């Protein structure tokens, strides 16, 4: 159709006619009818497309590096696709979840199990895996590890997945042999951040002392946030061989780097910094009482003591806590005449001075930092004692950190005793640090407490957090024993309307989830 055909010229005239209205163009008439406009637009559209020249093709990307790891069994791959899609059962009215398992909460367990077996993600699921890792930061380490070289390859091409390039060791791809010095140095100088973090970890695992030597080659030119993350990686395999590098980092221009270096040095009881902190702390605390430091001098500042306290804290209490926290716990036995941790903690060391709480809180932080189980036991005290009467701290957050220094079996037994004595209302944080699956004694204590709460007519939604933990952490072998709890009894006296049915529904979901977890783990097992 030439210019002027049917009363319309080029594409711009068609657009103008459509915007103004055909009846307002040239007085209307057949040439200006809506039908003629659409016909002309169709012809022009075909003409424009037919005359479009294809753009010159860009360079084809290099293929993704080879990932030698095996893919999961077929059934496990289908399960991963289901978990990534997040298909769960419908939510009932009033926000109730129903009896169907929450698949999104099982994805971390699937990823962890797949990692233990050394699998890589099926190629078709890598994009969905990267999307999941983008949406949930808690999934990133395991998701990126499963995505492997292909995940990193894709991340370079999609801005939405760029987080993977700075996501730590996961997805870093195939690393050179740590014995190939030239290849290691080249990747360290030229690699992406994720690749460098993974390389540092591999070097650390092969020869712990080689990691700080590698760091030293580029330390002065690294960004502050990168120096901090590299330094943090030295926590794994920390030893006296790291002391010279960490001591030098005490003079770093970044306050966060200096603080991390001081923290790592204080976790080495034989380090020079730990000795300096012990000398200062012993001058402040003893059988005769507590005398906090009067000032924060230059030496304290260099050793990582922060001068300015947070709002609501006194300066001297703030400085005292930092000194005691960084001092080796072994120094207190001699200071208190050969007494052990439990006896020292029980002493009214600072009674009357008002420093007891500050001192015990600092000892708690020291026990966590130094992974000292005897001191942790002393500060935790018996689980059956009321939390407020504990020897070290009533804070559940601090108790959870202390528990993490104990062996898994002992940790589970302590929390089980706590639940039997105090119920579930204050146990949520403590349960979160117990090994998965929960040991039998802990699982039984949780289920018994839930059953007791149901029989007492308690509000079931008050225990939704613990029930969610139980779905993820109970041993799947417990499913059969829980069957009896899925039967809804008649509403109990004084119970909220429908509470019995709600409890039955929650127990049914628990059983269903345990069975699904059992099937999921069986699918991942190599043939």
CSV table of C-alpha atoms in Angstrom, one decimal, residues 146-426:
chain,number,residue,atom,x,y,z
A,146,UNK,CA,25.1,-27.0,44.6
A,147,UNK,CA,24.9,-24.7,41.5
A,148,UNK,CA,28.6,-25.0,41.2
A,149,UNK,CA,30.5,-23.9,38.0
A,150,UNK,CA,27.3,-23.5,35.9
A,151,UNK,CA,25.7,-21.3,38.5
A,152,UNK,CA,28.7,-18.9,38.5
A,153,UNK,CA,28.7,-19.0,34.7
A,154,UNK,CA,25.1,-18.0,34.5
A,155,UNK,CA,25.5,-15.3,37.2
A,156,UNK,CA,28.0,-13.5,35.0
A,157,UNK,CA,25.2,-13.1,32.4
A,158,UNK,CA,22.3,-12.1,34.5
A,159,UNK,CA,22.4,-9.0,36.7
A,160,UNK,CA,19.8,-10.5,39.0
A,161,UNK,CA,22.2,-13.2,40.0
A,162,UNK,CA,25.3,-11.1,40.5
A,163,UNK,CA,25.2,-11.7,44.2
A,164,UNK,CA,26.6,-15.2,43.4
A,165,UNK,CA,29.8,-13.6,42.3
A,166,UNK,CA,30.4,-12.3,45.8
A,167,UNK,CA,28.6,-15.1,47.6
A,168,UNK,CA,31.5,-16.7,49.3
A,169,UNK,CA,32.8,-20.2,48.5
A,170,UNK,CA,29.6,-21.4,47.0
A,171,UNK,CA,29.5,-21.5,43.2
A,172,UNK,CA,33.2,-20.6,42.9
A,173,UNK,CA,33.8,-23.3,40.3
A,174,UNK,CA,36.7,-25.6,39.7
A,175,UNK,CA,39.8,-24.5,41.6
A,176,UNK,CA,43.4,-25.1,40.7
A,177,UNK,CA,45.4,-27.7,42.7
A,178,UNK,CA,46.6,-26.0,45.8
A,179,UNK,CA,50.1,-27.4,45.1
A,180,UNK,CA,50.2,-25.5,41.8
A,181,UNK,CA,51.7,-22.3,43.1
A,182,UNK,CA,51.6,-20.4,39.8
A,183,UNK,CA,47.9,-21.2,39.2
A,184,UNK,CA,47.0,-20.3,42.8
A,185,UNK,CA,48.8,-17.0,42.6
A,186,UNK,CA,47.1,-16.2,39.3
A,187,UNK,CA,43.6,-16.9,40.5
A,188,UNK,CA,44.3,-15.0,43.7
A,189,UNK,CA,45.4,-12.0,41.8
A,190,UNK,CA,42.7,-12.1,39.0
A,191,UNK,CA,39.8,-14.2,40.3
A,192,UNK,CA,36.3,-13.1,41.3
A,193,UNK,CA,35.7,-12.6,45.0
A,194,UNK,CA,33.8,-15.9,45.3
A,195,UNK,CA,36.7,-17.7,43.6
A,196,UNK,CA,39.2,-16.1,45.9
A,197,UNK,CA,37.3,-16.9,49.0
A,198,UNK,CA,37.0,-20.5,47.9
A,199,UNK,CA,40.7,-20.6,47.0
A,200,UNK,CA,41.6,-19.2,50.4
A,201,UNK,CA,39.5,-21.9,52.1
A,202,UNK,CA,41.2,-24.7,50.0
A,203,UNK,CA,44.7,-23.4,50.8
A,204,UNK,CA,43.7,-23.2,54.4
A,205,UNK,CA,42.5,-26.8,54.5
A,206,UNK,CA,45.7,-28.0,52.8
A,207,UNK,CA,48.2,-26.0,54.8
A,208,UNK,CA,46.8,-23.7,57.5
A,209,UNK,CA,49.9,-21.4,57.6
A,210,UNK,CA,49.8,-20.8,53.9
A,211,UNK,CA,46.5,-18.9,54.1
A,212,UNK,CA,47.8,-15.8,55.9
A,213,UNK,CA,50.9,-15.9,53.6
A,214,UNK,CA,48.6,-15.7,50.6
A,215,UNK,CA,46.6,-12.9,52.2
A,216,UNK,CA,49.7,-10.9,52.9
A,217,UNK,CA,50.5,-10.7,49.2
A,218,UNK,CA,47.5,-8.4,48.4
A,219,UNK,CA,46.5,-7.3,51.9
A,220,UNK,CA,47.5,-3.6,51.5
A,221,UNK,CA,45.4,-3.2,48.3
A,222,UNK,CA,42.2,-5.1,49.4
A,223,UNK,CA,39.0,-3.2,50.1
A,224,UNK,CA,38.1,-2.9,53.8
A,225,UNK,CA,35.0,-5.1,53.5
A,226,UNK,CA,37.0,-7.7,51.7
A,227,UNK,CA,39.8,-7.6,54.2
A,228,UNK,CA,37.2,-8.2,56.9
A,229,UNK,CA,35.7,-11.2,55.2
A,230,UNK,CA,39.1,-12.7,54.4
A,231,UNK,CA,40.2,-12.3,58.0
A,232,UNK,CA,37.0,-13.9,59.2
A,233,UNK,CA,37.8,-17.0,57.1
A,234,UNK,CA,40.8,-17.6,59.4
A,235,UNK,CA,38.4,-18.7,62.1
A,236,UNK,CA,38.5,-22.2,60.6
A,237,UNK,CA,41.8,-23.8,61.6
A,238,UNK,CA,42.8,-20.9,63.8
A,239,UNK,CA,46.2,-21.6,65.4
A,240,UNK,CA,49.3,-20.0,66.9
A,241,UNK,CA,50.8,-19.8,63.4
A,242,UNK,CA,48.3,-17.1,62.5
A,243,UNK,CA,49.4,-14.8,65.4
A,244,UNK,CA,52.0,-12.7,63.5
A,245,UNK,CA,49.5,-11.9,60.7
A,246,UNK,CA,46.7,-11.1,63.2
A,247,UNK,CA,49.0,-9.0,65.4
A,248,UNK,CA,49.9,-6.9,62.4
A,249,UNK,CA,46.2,-6.5,61.6
A,250,UNK,CA,45.7,-4.8,64.9
A,251,UNK,CA,47.2,-1.7,63.2
A,252,UNK,CA,44.8,-1.9,60.3
A,253,UNK,CA,43.1,1.3,59.1
A,254,UNK,CA,39.6,-0.3,59.4
A,255,UNK,CA,38.1,-0.4,62.9
A,256,UNK,CA,36.1,-3.5,62.1
A,257,UNK,CA,39.3,-5.3,60.9
A,258,UNK,CA,41.1,-4.4,64.0
A,259,UNK,CA,38.3,-5.6,66.2
A,260,UNK,CA,38.1,-8.9,64.4
A,261,UNK,CA,41.9,-9.4,64.6
A,262,UNK,CA,41.7,-8.8,68.3
A,263,UNK,CA,38.8,-11.2,68.7
A,264,UNK,CA,40.7,-14.0,66.9
A,265,UNK,CA,43.9,-13.3,68.9
A,266,UNK,CA,41.9,-13.5,72.2
A,267,UNK,CA,40.6,-17.0,71.1
A,268,UNK,CA,44.3,-18.1,71.1
A,269,UNK,CA,45.0,-18.4,74.9
A,270,UNK,CA,48.8,-18.4,74.4
A,271,UNK,CA,48.9,-15.3,72.2
A,272,UNK,CA,50.6,-12.1,73.2
A,273,UNK,CA,47.3,-10.2,73.1
A,274,UNK,CA,45.6,-12.8,75.4
A,275,UNK,CA,48.5,-12.4,77.8
A,276,UNK,CA,48.2,-8.6,77.8
A,277,UNK,CA,44.4,-8.9,78.3
A,278,UNK,CA,44.9,-11.4,81.2
A,279,UNK,CA,47.3,-9.0,82.9
A,280,UNK,CA,44.8,-6.2,82.7
A,281,UNK,CA,41.8,-8.4,83.7
A,282,UNK,CA,43.6,-10.0,86.7
A,283,UNK,CA,44.4,-6.5,88.0
A,284,UNK,CA,40.7,-5.7,88.0
A,285,UNK,CA,39.1,-8.9,89.3
A,286,UNK,CA,40.0,-11.1,92.2
A,287,UNK,CA,38.8,-12.7,95.5
A,288,UNK,CA,38.8,-9.3,97.1
A,289,UNK,CA,36.4,-7.8,94.6
A,290,UNK,CA,36.2,-5.9,91.4
A,291,UNK,CA,37.9,-2.7,90.5
A,292,UNK,CA,37.2,-1.7,86.8
A,293,UNK,CA,39.8,0.2,84.8
A,294,UNK,CA,39.8,4.0,85.4
A,295,UNK,CA,40.7,4.8,81.8
A,296,UNK,CA,41.0,3.3,78.3
A,297,UNK,CA,44.7,3.8,77.4
A,298,UNK,CA,46.4,3.6,74.1
A,299,UNK,CA,47.5,0.0,74.7
A,300,UNK,CA,43.9,-1.1,75.3
A,301,UNK,CA,42.8,0.7,72.2
A,302,UNK,CA,45.4,-1.0,70.0
A,303,UNK,CA,44.3,-4.4,71.5
A,304,UNK,CA,40.8,-3.9,70.3
A,305,UNK,CA,39.1,-2.4,73.3
A,306,UNK,CA,36.3,0.0,72.1
A,307,UNK,CA,36.4,3.2,74.1
A,308,UNK,CA,32.9,4.6,73.6
A,309,UNK,CA,30.2,2.5,75.3
A,310,UNK,CA,26.8,1.9,73.7
A,311,UNK,CA,23.9,4.0,75.1
A,312,UNK,CA,23.0,3.1,78.6
A,313,UNK,CA,26.3,1.5,79.5
A,314,UNK,CA,28.9,3.1,81.8
A,315,UNK,CA,32.4,3.5,80.5
A,316,UNK,CA,34.2,1.5,83.2
A,317,UNK,CA,31.7,-1.4,83.1
A,318,UNK,CA,32.1,-1.4,79.3
A,319,UNK,CA,35.9,-1.5,79.5
A,320,UNK,CA,35.9,-4.2,82.2
A,321,UNK,CA,33.6,-6.5,80.2
A,322,UNK,CA,35.9,-6.3,77.2
A,323,UNK,CA,39.0,-7.1,79.2
A,324,UNK,CA,37.5,-10.1,80.9
A,325,UNK,CA,36.0,-11.3,77.7
A,326,UNK,CA,39.4,-11.3,76.0
A,327,UNK,CA,41.4,-12.8,78.8
A,328,UNK,CA,42.1,-16.6,78.7
A,329,UNK,CA,39.7,-18.4,81.1
A,330,UNK,CA,42.6,-20.5,82.3
A,331,UNK,CA,44.1,-17.4,84.1
A,332,UNK,CA,41.3,-17.4,86.7
A,333,UNK,CA,42.2,-20.7,88.4
A,334,UNK,CA,45.4,-19.4,89.9
A,335,UNK,CA,43.8,-16.0,90.7
A,336,UNK,CA,41.2,-17.8,92.8
A,337,UNK,CA,43.4,-20.2,94.6
A,338,UNK,CA,43.1,-23.2,92.4
A,339,UNK,CA,39.3,-23.3,92.2
A,340,UNK,CA,37.5,-24.7,89.2
A,341,UNK,CA,35.0,-22.8,86.9
A,342,UNK,CA,31.9,-23.9,88.8
A,343,UNK,CA,33.4,-22.9,92.1
A,344,UNK,CA,34.6,-19.5,90.8
A,345,UNK,CA,31.2,-18.7,89.2
A,346,UNK,CA,29.5,-19.6,92.5
A,347,UNK,CA,31.6,-17.2,94.5
A,348,UNK,CA,30.1,-13.8,95.5
A,349,UNK,CA,33.2,-12.2,93.9
A,350,UNK,CA,31.7,-8.8,93.5
A,351,UNK,CA,28.8,-8.9,95.8
A,352,UNK,CA,28.1,-5.5,97.1
A,353,UNK,CA,29.9,-3.7,94.3
A,354,UNK,CA,27.2,-4.4,91.7
A,355,UNK,CA,29.6,-5.9,89.2
A,356,UNK,CA,28.5,-9.5,89.4
A,357,UNK,CA,26.2,-9.4,86.4
A,358,UNK,CA,28.8,-7.6,84.3
A,359,UNK,CA,31.5,-10.1,85.3
A,360,UNK,CA,29.4,-13.2,84.6
A,361,UNK,CA,28.2,-11.8,81.2
A,362,UNK,CA,31.9,-11.3,80.2
A,363,UNK,CA,32.8,-14.8,81.3
A,364,UNK,CA,29.9,-16.1,79.2
A,365,UNK,CA,31.3,-14.3,76.1
A,366,UNK,CA,34.8,-15.6,76.9
A,367,UNK,CA,33.5,-19.2,77.2
A,368,UNK,CA,31.8,-18.9,73.8
A,369,UNK,CA,34.8,-17.2,72.1
A,370,UNK,CA,37.2,-19.8,73.5
A,371,UNK,CA,34.9,-22.7,73.0
A,372,UNK,CA,35.5,-23.7,76.7
A,373,UNK,CA,33.0,-26.4,77.6
A,374,UNK,CA,33.8,-26.6,81.4
A,375,UNK,CA,33.2,-22.9,81.8
A,376,UNK,CA,30.1,-23.1,79.7
A,377,UNK,CA,28.7,-25.9,81.9
A,378,UNK,CA,29.5,-23.8,85.0
A,379,UNK,CA,27.8,-20.7,83.7
A,380,UNK,CA,24.8,-22.7,82.4
A,381,UNK,CA,24.2,-24.5,85.7
A,382,UNK,CA,21.5,-27.2,86.0
A,383,UNK,CA,18.8,-27.0,83.4
A,384,UNK,CA,16.1,-27.6,86.1
A,385,UNK,CA,17.0,-24.4,88.0
A,386,UNK,CA,14.9,-21.3,87.3
A,387,UNK,CA,16.5,-19.2,84.5
A,388,UNK,CA,16.7,-16.2,86.8
A,389,UNK,CA,18.6,-18.2,89.4
A,390,UNK,CA,21.2,-19.5,87.0
A,391,UNK,CA,24.8,-19.0,88.1
A,392,UNK,CA,26.0,-17.2,84.9
A,393,UNK,CA,23.1,-15.6,83.0
A,394,UNK,CA,19.4,-15.6,82.7
A,395,UNK,CA,19.5,-14.5,79.1
A,396,UNK,CA,18.2,-17.3,76.8
A,397,UNK,CA,20.3,-15.9,73.9
A,398,UNK,CA,23.5,-16.2,75.9
A,399,UNK,CA,22.5,-19.6,77.2
A,400,UNK,CA,22.0,-20.7,73.6
A,401,UNK,CA,25.5,-19.6,72.7
A,402,UNK,CA,27.0,-21.4,75.7
A,403,UNK,CA,25.2,-24.6,74.7
A,404,UNK,CA,26.8,-24.5,71.3
A,405,UNK,CA,30.2,-25.1,72.9
A,406,UNK,CA,29.0,-28.5,74.3
A,407,UNK,CA,28.9,-31.8,72.5
A,408,UNK,CA,25.6,-32.4,70.6
A,409,UNK,CA,24.4,-35.2,72.9
A,410,UNK,CA,25.0,-33.2,76.1
A,411,UNK,CA,23.4,-30.1,74.5
A,412,UNK,CA,20.3,-32.2,73.6
A,413,UNK,CA,20.1,-33.6,77.2
A,414,UNK,CA,20.4,-30.2,78.8
A,415,UNK,CA,17.6,-28.7,76.6
A,416,UNK,CA,15.4,-31.8,77.2
A,417,UNK,CA,15.8,-31.3,81.0
A,418,UNK,CA,15.0,-27.6,80.6
A,419,UNK,CA,11.8,-28.4,78.7
A,420,UNK,CA,10.7,-31.0,81.3
A,421,UNK,CA,11.3,-28.4,84.1
A,422,UNK,CA,10.0,-25.2,82.4
A,423,UNK,CA,7.9,-26.2,79.4
A,424,UNK,CA,8.3,-24.9,75.9
A,425,UNK,CA,7.4,-21.2,76.3
A,426,UNK,CA,11.1,-20.2,76.8
